[in-house]
XYZ file of C-alpha atoms in Angstrom:
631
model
C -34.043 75.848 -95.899
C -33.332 71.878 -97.446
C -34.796 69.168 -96.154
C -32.395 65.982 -95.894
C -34.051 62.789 -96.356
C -32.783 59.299 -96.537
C -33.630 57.059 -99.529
C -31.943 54.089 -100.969
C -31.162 54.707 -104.596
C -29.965 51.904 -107.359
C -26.940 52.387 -109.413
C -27.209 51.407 -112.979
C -26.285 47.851 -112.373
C -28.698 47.186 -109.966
C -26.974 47.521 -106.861
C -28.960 49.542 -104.310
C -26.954 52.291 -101.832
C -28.357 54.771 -99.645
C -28.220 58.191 -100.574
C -29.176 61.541 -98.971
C -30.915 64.006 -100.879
C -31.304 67.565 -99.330
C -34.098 69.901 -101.209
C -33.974 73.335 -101.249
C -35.950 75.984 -102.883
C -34.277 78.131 -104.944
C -35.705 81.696 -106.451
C -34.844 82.221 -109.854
C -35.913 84.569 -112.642
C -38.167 81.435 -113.383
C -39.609 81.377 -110.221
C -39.296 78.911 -107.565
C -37.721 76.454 -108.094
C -36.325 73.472 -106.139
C -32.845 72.530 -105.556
C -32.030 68.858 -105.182
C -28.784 67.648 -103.714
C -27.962 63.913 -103.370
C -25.198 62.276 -101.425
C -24.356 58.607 -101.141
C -24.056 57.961 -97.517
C -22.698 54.711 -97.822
C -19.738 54.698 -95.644
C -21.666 57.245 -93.213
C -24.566 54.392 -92.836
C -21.785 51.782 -92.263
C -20.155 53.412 -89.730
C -23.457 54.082 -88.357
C -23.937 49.915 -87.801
C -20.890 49.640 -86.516
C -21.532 52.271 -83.229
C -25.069 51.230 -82.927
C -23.554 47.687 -82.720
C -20.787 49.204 -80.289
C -23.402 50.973 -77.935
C -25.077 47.819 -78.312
C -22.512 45.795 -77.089
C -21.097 48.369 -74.418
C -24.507 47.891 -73.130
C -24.785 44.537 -72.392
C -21.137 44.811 -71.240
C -22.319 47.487 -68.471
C -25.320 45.385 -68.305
C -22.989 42.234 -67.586
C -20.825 43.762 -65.297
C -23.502 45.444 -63.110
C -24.611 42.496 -62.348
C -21.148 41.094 -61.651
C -20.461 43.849 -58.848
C -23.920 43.298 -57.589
C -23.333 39.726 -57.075
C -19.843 40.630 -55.869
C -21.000 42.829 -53.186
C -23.352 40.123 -52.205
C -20.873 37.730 -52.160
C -18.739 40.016 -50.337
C -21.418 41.179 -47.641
C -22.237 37.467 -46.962
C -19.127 36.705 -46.801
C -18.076 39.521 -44.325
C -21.280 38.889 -42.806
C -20.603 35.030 -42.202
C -17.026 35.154 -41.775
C -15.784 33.959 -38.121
C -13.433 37.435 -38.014
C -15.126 40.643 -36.453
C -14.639 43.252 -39.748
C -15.337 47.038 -38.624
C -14.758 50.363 -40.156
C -14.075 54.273 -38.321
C -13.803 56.928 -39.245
C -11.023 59.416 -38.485
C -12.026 60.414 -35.022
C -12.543 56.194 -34.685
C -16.281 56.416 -34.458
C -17.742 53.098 -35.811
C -19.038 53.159 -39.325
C -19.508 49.426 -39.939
C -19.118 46.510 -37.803
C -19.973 43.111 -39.287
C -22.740 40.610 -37.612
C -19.971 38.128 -36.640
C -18.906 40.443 -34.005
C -22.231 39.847 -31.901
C -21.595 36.032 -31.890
C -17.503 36.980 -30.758
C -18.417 39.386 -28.525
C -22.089 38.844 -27.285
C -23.034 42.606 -27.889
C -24.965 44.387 -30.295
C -24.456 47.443 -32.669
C -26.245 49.060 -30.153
C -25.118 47.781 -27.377
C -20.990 48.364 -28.677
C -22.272 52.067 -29.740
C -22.470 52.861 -26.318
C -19.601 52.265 -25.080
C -16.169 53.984 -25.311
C -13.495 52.377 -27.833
C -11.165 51.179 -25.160
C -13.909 50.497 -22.394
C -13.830 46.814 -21.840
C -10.706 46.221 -22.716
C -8.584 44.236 -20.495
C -6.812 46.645 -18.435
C -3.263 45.872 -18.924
C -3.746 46.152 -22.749
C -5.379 49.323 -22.720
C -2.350 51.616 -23.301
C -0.767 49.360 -25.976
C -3.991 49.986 -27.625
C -4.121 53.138 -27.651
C -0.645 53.257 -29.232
C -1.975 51.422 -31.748
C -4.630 53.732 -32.417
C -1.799 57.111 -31.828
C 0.718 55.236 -34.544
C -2.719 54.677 -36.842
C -3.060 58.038 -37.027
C 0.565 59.613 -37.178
C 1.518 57.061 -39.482
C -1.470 55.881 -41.971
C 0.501 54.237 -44.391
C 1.820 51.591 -41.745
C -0.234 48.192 -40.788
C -0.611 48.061 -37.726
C -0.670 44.848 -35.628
C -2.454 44.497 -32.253
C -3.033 40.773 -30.376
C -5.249 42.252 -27.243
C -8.400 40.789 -24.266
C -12.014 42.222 -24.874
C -14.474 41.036 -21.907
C -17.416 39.458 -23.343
C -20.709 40.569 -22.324
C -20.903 37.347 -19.813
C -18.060 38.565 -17.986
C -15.247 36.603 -19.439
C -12.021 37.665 -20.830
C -11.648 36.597 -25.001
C -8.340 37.580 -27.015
C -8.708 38.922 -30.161
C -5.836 39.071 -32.995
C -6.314 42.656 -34.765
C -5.191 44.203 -38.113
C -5.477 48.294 -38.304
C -5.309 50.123 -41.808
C -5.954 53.450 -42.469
C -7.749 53.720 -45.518
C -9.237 57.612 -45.032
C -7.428 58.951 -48.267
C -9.024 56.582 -50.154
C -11.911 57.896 -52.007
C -13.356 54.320 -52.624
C -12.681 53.238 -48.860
C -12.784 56.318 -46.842
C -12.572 54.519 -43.202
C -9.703 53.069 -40.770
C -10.673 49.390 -41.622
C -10.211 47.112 -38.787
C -9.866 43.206 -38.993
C -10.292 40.974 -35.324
C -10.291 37.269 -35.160
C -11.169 35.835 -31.954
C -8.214 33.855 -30.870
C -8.761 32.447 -27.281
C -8.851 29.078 -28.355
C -5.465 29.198 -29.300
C -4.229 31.354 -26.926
C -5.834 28.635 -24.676
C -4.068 26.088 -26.630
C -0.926 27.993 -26.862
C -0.531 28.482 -22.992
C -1.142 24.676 -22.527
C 1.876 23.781 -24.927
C 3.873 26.340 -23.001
C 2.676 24.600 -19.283
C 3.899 21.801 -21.073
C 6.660 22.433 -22.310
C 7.680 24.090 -18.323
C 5.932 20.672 -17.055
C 8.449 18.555 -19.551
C 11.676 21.011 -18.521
C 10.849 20.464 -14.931
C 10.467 16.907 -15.630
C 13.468 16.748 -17.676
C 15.476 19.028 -14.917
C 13.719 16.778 -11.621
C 13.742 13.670 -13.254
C 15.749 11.033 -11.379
C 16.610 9.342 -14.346
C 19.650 10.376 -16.323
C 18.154 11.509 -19.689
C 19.986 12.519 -22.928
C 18.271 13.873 -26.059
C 19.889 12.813 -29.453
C 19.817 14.605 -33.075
C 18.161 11.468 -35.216
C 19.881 12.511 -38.008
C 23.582 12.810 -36.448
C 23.217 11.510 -32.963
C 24.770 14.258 -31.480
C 23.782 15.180 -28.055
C 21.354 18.239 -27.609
C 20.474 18.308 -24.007
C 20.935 16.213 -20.954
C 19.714 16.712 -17.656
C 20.955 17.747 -13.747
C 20.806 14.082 -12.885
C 23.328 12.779 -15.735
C 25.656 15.363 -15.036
C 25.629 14.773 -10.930
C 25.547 11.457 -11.458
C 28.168 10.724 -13.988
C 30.244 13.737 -12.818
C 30.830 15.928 -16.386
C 29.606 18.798 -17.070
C 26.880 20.183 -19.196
C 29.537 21.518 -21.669
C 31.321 18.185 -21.762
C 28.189 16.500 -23.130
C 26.598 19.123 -25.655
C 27.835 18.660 -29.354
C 29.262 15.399 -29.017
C 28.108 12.161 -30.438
C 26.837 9.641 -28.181
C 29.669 7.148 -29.233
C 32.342 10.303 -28.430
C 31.589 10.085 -24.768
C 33.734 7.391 -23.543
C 31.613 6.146 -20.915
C 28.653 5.047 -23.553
C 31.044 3.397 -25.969
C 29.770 0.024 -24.830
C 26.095 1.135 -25.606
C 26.784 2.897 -28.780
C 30.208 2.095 -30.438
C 30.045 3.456 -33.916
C 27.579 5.698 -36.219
C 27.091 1.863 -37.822
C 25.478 0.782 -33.942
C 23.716 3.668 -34.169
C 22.072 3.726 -37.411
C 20.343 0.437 -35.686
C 19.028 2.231 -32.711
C 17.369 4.469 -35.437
C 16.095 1.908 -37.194
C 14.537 -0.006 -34.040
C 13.068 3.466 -32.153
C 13.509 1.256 -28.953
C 16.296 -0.294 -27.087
C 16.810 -1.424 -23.947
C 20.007 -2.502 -22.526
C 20.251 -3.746 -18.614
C 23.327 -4.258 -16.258
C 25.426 -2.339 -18.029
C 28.580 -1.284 -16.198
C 29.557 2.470 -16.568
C 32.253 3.951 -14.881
C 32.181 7.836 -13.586
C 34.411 10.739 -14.090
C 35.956 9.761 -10.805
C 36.139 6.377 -11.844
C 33.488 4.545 -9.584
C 31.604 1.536 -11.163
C 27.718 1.660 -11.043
C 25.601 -0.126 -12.824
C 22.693 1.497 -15.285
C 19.980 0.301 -17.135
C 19.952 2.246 -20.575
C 16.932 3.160 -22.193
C 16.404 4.645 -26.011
C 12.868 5.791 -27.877
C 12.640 8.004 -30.957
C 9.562 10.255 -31.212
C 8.543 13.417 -32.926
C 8.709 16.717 -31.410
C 7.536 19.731 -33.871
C 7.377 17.543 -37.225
C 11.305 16.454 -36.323
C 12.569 13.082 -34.386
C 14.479 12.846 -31.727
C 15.859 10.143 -29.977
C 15.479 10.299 -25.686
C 17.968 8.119 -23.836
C 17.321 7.036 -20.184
C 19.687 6.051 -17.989
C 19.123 5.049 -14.556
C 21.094 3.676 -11.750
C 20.542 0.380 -10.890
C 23.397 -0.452 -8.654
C 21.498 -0.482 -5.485
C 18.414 -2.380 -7.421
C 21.177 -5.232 -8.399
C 22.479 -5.400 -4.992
C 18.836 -5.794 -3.898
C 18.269 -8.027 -6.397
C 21.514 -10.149 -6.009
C 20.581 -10.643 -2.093
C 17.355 -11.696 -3.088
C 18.986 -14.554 -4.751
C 21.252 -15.447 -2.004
C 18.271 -15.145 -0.005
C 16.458 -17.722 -2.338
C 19.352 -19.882 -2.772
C 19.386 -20.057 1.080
C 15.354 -20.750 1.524
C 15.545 -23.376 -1.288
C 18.741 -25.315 0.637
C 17.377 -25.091 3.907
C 15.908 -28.206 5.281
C 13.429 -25.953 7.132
C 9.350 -25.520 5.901
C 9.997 -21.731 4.227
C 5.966 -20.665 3.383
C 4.306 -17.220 2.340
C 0.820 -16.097 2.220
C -0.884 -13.116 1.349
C -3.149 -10.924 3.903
C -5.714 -12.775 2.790
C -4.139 -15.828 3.637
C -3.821 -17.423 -0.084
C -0.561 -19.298 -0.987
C 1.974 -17.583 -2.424
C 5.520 -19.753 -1.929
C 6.473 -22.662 -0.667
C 9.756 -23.969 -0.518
C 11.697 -27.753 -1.785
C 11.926 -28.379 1.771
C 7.968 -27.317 2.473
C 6.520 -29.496 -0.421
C 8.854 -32.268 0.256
C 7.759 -32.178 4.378
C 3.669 -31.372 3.085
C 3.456 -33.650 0.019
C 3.283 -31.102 -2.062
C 5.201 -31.205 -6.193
C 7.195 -28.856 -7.292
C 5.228 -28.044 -10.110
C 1.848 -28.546 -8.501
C -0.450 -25.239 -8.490
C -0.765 -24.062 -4.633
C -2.710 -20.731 -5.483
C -5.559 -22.005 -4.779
C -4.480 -22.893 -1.125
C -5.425 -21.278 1.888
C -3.128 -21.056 5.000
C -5.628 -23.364 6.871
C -5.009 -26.117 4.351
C -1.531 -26.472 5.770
C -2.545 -26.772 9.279
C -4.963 -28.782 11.326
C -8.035 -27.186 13.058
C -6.441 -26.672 16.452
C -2.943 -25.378 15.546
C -4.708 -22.691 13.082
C -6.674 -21.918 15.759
C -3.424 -21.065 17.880
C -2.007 -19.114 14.602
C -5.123 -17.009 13.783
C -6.222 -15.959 17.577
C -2.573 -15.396 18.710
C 0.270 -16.084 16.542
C -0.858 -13.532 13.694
C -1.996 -10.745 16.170
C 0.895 -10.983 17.904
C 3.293 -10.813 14.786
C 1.270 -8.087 14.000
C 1.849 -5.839 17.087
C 5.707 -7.004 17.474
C 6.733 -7.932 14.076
C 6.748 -12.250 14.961
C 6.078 -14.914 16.457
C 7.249 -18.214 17.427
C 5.787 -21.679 18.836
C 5.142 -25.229 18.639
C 2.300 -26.424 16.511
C 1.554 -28.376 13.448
C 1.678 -29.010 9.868
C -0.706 -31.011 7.683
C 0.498 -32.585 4.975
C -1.391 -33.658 1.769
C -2.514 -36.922 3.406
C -3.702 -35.372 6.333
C -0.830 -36.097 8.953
C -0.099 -33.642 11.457
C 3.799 -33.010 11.292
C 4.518 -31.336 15.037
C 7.020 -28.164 14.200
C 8.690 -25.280 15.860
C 7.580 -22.290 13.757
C 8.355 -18.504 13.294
C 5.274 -16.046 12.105
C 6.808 -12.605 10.741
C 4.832 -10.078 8.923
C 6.281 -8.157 6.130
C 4.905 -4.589 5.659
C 4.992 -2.264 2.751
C 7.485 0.974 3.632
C 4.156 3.048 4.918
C 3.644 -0.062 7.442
C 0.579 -1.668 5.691
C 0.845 -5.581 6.269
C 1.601 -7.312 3.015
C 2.418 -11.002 3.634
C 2.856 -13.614 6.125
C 5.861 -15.529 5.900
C 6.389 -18.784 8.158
C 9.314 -20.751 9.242
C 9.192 -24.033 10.248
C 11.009 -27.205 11.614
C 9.982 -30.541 11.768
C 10.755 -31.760 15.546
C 8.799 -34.759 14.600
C 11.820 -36.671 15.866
C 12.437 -34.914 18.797
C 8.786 -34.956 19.594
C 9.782 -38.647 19.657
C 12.623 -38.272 21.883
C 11.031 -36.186 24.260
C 7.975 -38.931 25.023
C 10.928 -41.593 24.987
C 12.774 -39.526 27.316
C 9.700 -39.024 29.343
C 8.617 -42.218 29.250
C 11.979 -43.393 30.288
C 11.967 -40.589 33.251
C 8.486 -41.893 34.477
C 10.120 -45.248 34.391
C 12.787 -44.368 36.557
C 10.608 -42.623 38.973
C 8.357 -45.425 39.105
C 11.207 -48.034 39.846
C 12.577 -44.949 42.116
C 9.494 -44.983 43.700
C 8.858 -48.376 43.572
C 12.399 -48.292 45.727
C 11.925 -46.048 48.367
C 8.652 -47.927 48.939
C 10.575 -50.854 49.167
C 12.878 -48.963 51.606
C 10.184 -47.811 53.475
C 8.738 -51.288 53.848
C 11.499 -52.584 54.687
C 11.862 -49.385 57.244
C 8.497 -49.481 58.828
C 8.800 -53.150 59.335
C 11.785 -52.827 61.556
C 10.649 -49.618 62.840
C 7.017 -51.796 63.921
C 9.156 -54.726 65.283
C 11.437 -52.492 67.416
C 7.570 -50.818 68.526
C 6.311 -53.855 69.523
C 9.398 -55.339 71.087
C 9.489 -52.029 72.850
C 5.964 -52.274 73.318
C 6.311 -55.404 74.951
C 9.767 -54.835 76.742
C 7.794 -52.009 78.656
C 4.288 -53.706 79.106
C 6.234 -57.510 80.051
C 9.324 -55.862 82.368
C 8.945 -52.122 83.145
C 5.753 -52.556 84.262
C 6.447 -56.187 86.178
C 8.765 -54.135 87.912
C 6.605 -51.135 88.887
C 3.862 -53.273 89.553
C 6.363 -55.179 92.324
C 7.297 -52.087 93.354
C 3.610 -50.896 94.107
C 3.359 -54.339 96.033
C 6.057 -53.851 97.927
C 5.126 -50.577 99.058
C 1.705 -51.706 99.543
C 2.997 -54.287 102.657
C 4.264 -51.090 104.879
C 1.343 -52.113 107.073
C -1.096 -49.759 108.707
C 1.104 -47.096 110.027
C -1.199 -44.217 109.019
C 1.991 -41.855 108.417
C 3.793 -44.305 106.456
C 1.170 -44.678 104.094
C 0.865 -40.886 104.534
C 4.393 -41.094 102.757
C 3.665 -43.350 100.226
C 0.677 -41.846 98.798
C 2.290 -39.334 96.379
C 4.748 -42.231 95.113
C 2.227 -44.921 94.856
C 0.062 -42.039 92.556
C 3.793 -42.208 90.407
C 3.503 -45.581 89.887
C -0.162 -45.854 88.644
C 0.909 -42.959 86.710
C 4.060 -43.888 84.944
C 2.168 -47.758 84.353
C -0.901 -45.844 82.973
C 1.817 -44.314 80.180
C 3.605 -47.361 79.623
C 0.469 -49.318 78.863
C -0.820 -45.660 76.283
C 2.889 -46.319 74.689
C 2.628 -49.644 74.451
C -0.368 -49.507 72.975
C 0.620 -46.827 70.486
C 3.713 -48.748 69.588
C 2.198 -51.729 68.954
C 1.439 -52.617 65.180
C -2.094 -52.555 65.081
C -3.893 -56.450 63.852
C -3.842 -57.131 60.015
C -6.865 -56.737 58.100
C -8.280 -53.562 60.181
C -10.199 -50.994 58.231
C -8.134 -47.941 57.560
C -11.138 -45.542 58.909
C -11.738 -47.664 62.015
C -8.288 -47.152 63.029
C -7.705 -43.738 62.474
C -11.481 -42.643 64.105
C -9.957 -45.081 67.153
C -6.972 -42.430 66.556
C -9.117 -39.427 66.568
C -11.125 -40.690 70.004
C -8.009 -40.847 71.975
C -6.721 -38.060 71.379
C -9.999 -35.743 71.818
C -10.524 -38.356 75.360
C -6.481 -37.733 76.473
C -5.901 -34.576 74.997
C -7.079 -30.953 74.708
C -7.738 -30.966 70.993
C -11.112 -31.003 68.800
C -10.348 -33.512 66.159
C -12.553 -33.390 62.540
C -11.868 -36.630 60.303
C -13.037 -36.314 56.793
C -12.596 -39.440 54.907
C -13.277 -40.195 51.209
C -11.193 -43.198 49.570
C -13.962 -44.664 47.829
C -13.239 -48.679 47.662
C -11.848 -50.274 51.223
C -7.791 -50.325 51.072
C -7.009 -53.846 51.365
C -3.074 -53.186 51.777
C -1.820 -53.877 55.262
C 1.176 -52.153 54.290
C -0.445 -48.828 52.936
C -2.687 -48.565 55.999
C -0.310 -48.644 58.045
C 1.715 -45.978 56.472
C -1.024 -43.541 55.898
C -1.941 -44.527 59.670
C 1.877 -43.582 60.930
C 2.062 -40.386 59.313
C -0.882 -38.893 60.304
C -0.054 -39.975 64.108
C 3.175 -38.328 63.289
C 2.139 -35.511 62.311
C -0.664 -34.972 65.316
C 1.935 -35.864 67.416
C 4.209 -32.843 66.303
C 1.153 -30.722 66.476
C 0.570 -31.535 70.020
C 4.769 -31.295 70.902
C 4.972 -27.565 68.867
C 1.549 -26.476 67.293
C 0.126 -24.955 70.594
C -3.613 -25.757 68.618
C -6.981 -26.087 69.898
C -8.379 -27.883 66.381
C -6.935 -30.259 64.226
C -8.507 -31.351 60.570
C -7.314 -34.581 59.144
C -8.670 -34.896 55.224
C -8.179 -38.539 53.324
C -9.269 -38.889 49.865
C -8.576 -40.372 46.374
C -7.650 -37.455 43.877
C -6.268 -39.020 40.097
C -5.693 -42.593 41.876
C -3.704 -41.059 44.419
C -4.519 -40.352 48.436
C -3.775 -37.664 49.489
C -3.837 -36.327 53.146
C -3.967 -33.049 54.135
C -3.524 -32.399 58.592
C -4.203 -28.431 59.214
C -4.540 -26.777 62.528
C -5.089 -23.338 64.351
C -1.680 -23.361 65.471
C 1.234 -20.929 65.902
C 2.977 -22.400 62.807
C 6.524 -22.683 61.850
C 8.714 -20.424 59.769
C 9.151 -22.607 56.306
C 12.353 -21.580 55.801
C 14.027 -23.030 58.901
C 12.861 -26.433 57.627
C 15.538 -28.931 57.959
C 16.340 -32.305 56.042
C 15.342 -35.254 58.004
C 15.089 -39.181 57.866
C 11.790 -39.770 57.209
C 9.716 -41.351 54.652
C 9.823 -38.881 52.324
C 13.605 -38.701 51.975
C-alpha cells in the first residue's frame, strides 16, 4: 500500500510547486523494491485556497447573519413587547400561544389572569356574535383578513374598544398560529362620537336656528345647504335654493351681484351688511341684516351666510327715535337712573332747567343730587315704592339745580322692568310749575285779600248793624222803662185808691200781682236791651250774664274764659257779648237743658266760642238761612 505525502519540489529554474509523491513497495525478482510516484498538485492546492477561503468566508457570513436575526428578533420582541397594540397568537382550536406584555397595560389582566377565561367572556355583549363570526369565517376561510372593531371590559369594570386584525397563518411552517393584531381605540371612538354629537348638535342648530343660514362652495359660491328658517321665511323651497349661485337667487342680487362681488367676500372672510331690504316669494318687504364668514370644515372652506330678520328690530328701533326726538323737544325735565340710582340720561330740557351742559359727564350723579333733602325724602319713602307696586307715580316736589335752587315741579316716577319683571331703571318726568307756583300764592294772596276786605265788610255791616240794632234796644229799653211802666205804675196807683172795701181789694189782688209782674219784666228787658257802659271788661259782663241766668232761670251755667290780654274793643265785646246771649237765649226757648258750658279763648289770634248743652238738640239738616251776623 503507497503512502501519499505532500512536498514542495523545484523545477529546474528555480520555481518551487507542490507535488505529491505516493510510495509503494514493489516485489521484484530483485527484491523489494520501492515504487515512487510524483504528481504536481498545483492546481489541486489552488483550488484548495480558494474553498478554505470560501468556508472561510461562508463562515463569517453565517457568523454575520446570526447575529443579524438575533438582533432582529430582539428588535422585534422589544418592539412587539413595547408596542401600544395588543399582538397575540392561537392556535387552531384559538387557545392562546403568545400574547404580548402591552396587552396587560390595555387590558389590566395578566397572562394568567386572560388564561382563565373563555375567548369571548368579557366581551361586550352585543358584539359577542359578530365575534364569533369572525372567528367561524377565520376558520372556513384562512386565506381571508379578517377585520373586527369590538368592546373588551377592562378588569376595573369599564368598557374599552379595540380595533382587531385576524390572519390565519396555521399552514405556515415558519408561523404556525392564527396571529391576531388589537389596538386599543377608545380614545378615538371617544373622539369620534363627540364629532358625531357635534355634528347632530350643529344640524340641530343649523335646522332650529332662528337665523336664516346659507352655506356657500368657496370655490364657486354655489349654495350647498340652507336651513328651515330661510325657506319659511323667504317662502322657496329647499330645491329652489340648492345648486344655485348666491347671485342666481334674485332676492340676494343686491348683496351679491356678480362672481366679481363675490370674489371680494372671499377675499374679506367677513361681511356684514345691515338694513337691507329683501322682498319674499309672495312679495312682502322685510328687512334683514346679512351676515358672511368663511371657515374650514374637514381641510375645505366654506363660506356661512346669516340672515336674520330685522324688520321688527327697525321698527323698534325707528320708535325709539321718534321717542328720542320727542324727549329731546319736549320742554319737560325727561331723567333716567339706574336701580342703583346713578345717572343715566338727562334730557336738553333737564340740563337747561338743572344747569347742567350738554356735554358735561353726569355718571357720576346720584338721583339725590337732583333733588333737595325733603323732596327725595318724598321720592325714596313713597314715590319709588309706590311705582314699584303699580308701575308710577306722580306728585309735586322739587328739583335742584346746579346752584342749589329748588325748582317746584309736577313729576311722574315709572319703573321700567326687564320682560321677567326685574326693575331696571327709573325714569322721571317733570314740569317746572315754578310759574304757576307763582300764580297760585298771587292768586291766594289776592283771595285772602278779598276775604279780608270781605271780612273787613261784613264787620263793617255788622257795626253798622249792631249799632242800630243797640239804639233801637235802648230806645226800646227806655220807651218801656220811661212810658210802659209810667203807665202801669199809674195804673197800680189808681187801683191802689179803691179804699178799704176788703172785697174790692179782694178783687184787685190777682191784678195788682200782674202789674208788679209785667213791671218786674219790663225793667229785666230793659235792662237786657240796654247797651251795656263802654269800657266794661268782657269777663265781668258775661259772669254778670252767667249770674242772672243761674238766679232767674233753671240752668247750671260753667264759664271758662281764656283770652289772655284784656279786649280793649267796645265793639268786639259787645259782639262776642250778643251772641253768646243769643245763643243761651235759644237754648232756654228750644234746648229743654239743665247745663249750659260757655268756652272763650284765643286759638291762632282768633276767639273762638264754643256754647254746648245737655239738650234735646236739633236735626242739622232742617237748618235754615237767616239774618244774622254770620250771613
Amino acid at each position: 500500500m503507497g503512502t501519499g505525502l505532500e512536498l514542495e519540489a523545484v523545477k529546474k529554474d528555480g520555481t518551487k510547486f507542490p507535488v505529491e509523491i505516493s510510495l509503494s513497495p514493489l516485489q521484484t525478482e530483485k527484491g523489494m523494491l520501492v515504487s515512487a510516484s510524483i504528481r504536481d498538485i498545483t492546481d489541486r492546492k489552488k483550488a484548495e485556497v480558494a474553498l478554505i477561503k470560501l468556508y472561510t468566508e461562508l463562515e463569517q457570513k453565517v457568523k454575520v447573519r446570526t447575529e443579524e436575526l438575533v438582533k432582529s428578533e430582539k428588535q422585534f420582541k422589544a418592539l412587539v413587547e413595547n408596542n401600544d397594540a395588543i399582538i397575540t397568537m392561537m392556535d387552531e382550536n384559538q387557545h392562546l400561544i403568545y400574547r404580548s406584555h402591552s396587552a396587560e397595560k390595555i387590558t389590566g389582566y395578566t397572562l394568567e389572569e386572560r388564561n382563565q377565561k373563555t375567548r369571548i367572556e368579557d366581551v361586550h355583549p352585543d358584539d359577542i356574535e359578530k365575534l364569533k363570526k369572525c372567528l367561524e369565517e377565520l376558520r372556513s376561510n384562512p386565506e381571508i383578513v379578517q377585520h373586527l372593531t369590538y368592546r373588551l371590559k377592562h378588569k376595573q369594570g369599564n368598557y374599552i374598544w379595540l380595533e382587531s386584525t385576524y390572519k390565519n397563518l396555521t399552514k405556515d411552517p415558519n408561523v404556525g398560529a392564527i396571529v391576531v393584531n388589537m389596538r386599543d381605540i377608545t380614545q378615538r371612538k371617544k373622539a369620534e362620537d363627540k364629532l358625531i354629537f357635534s355634528e347632530l348638535r350643529y344640524r340641530r342648530l343649523f335646522e332650529t336656528a332662528k337665523d336664516g343660514i346659507l352655506i356657500l362652495d368657496t370655490d364657486t359660491g354655489i349654495i350647498e345647504d340652507v336651513n328651515p328658517f330661510l325657506i319659511d321665511l323667504l317662502g322657496y323651497s329647499h330645491k329652489e335654493f340648492l345648486g344655485k349661485h348666491l347671485w342666481e337667487i334674485g332676492l340676494f342680487r343686491d348683496i351679491i351681484a356678480n362672481m366679481e362681488s363675490f370674489l371680494k367676500l372671499q377675499q374679506k372672510g367677513y361681511v356684514r351688511y345691515e338694513n337691507l331690504p329683501l322682498k319674499t316669494k309672495y312679495g312682502h318687504s322685510i328687512s334683514v341684516e346679512f351676515v358672511s364668514n368663511t371657515y374650514a370644515v374637514n381641510g375645505k372652506n366654506v363660506i356661512q351666510c346669516n340672515i336674520r330678520d330685522i324688520t321688527k328690530r327697525k321698527e323698534e328701533e325707528e320708535v325709539r327715535l321718534r321717542l328720542s326726538y320727542i324727549i329731546e323737544a319736549t320742554s319737560d325735565f325727561v331723567g333716567i337712573v339706574d336701580m342703583d340710582q346713578h345717572a343715566v340720561f338727562l334730557n336738553k330740557a333737564g340740563r337747561e332747567l338743572t344747569g347742567y351742559g350738554e356735554s358735561e359727564d353726569l355718571s357720576s350723579k346720584l338721583l339725590s343730587d337732583f333733588i333737595p333733602e325733603w323732596a327725595f325724602k318724598i321720592v325714596a319713602e313713597k314715590g319709588i315704592p309706590t311705582a314699584m307696586q303699580t308701575g308710577k307715580w306722580s306728585g309735586e316736589v322739587s328739583l335742584l339745580s346746579k346752584t342749589g335752587t329748588e325748582i317746584p315741579v309736577s313729576s311722574v316716577t315709572i319703573i321700567h322692568k326687564t320682560p321677567d319683571g326685574r326693575p331696571q331703571y327709573i325714569s322721571t318726568i317733570a314740569r317746572d310749575i315754578t310759574e304757576r307756583k307763582k300764580a297760585e300764592a298771587d292768586l291766594i294772596s289776592m283771595e285772602k285779600k278779598i276775604l279780608e276786605q270781605k271780612i273787613q265788610e261784613q264787620k263793617n255791616i255788622a257795626r253798622v248793624i249792631i249799632k242800630a240794632e243797640e239804639k233801637e234796644r235802648n230806645r226800646m229799653g227806655q220807651e218801656l222803662h220811661d212810658n210802659v211802666n209810667q203807665i202801669l205804675a199809674g195804673t197800680k196807683l189808681y187801683l191802689g185808691m179803691t179804699g178799704d172795701d176788703e172785697k174790692m181789694k179782694e178783687l184787685i189782688k190777682y191784678p195788682m200781682e200782674l202789674i208788679d209782674s209785667a213791671i218786674q219784666e219790663i225793667r229785666l228787658l230793659s235792662r237786657k236791651n240796654v247797651t251795656p257802659l263802654k269800657n266794661i271788661n268782657l269777663i265781668d259782663l258775661l259772669q254778670l250774664l252767667v249770674d242772672d241766668l243761674e238766679k232767674n232761670t233753671s240752668l247750671k251755667m260753667v264759664l271758662k274764659f281764656d283770652l289772655g290780654e284784656q279786649v280793649k274793643n267796645d265793639d268786639l265785646i259787645l259782639n262776642v257779648y250778643r251772641i253768646i246771649q243769643e245763643q243761651v237765649n235759644n237754648i232756654l226757648k228750644h234746648a229743654d237743658a239743665k247745663t249750659v258750658s260757655i268756652s272763650v279763648q284765643t286759638i291762632d289770634n282768633r276767639i273762638q266760642i264754643i256754647t254746648t248743652d245737655d239738650g234735646k238738640g236739633f236735626n242739622l239738616n232742617k237748618i235754615r238761612n237767616g239774618i244774622g251776623i254770620s250771613n
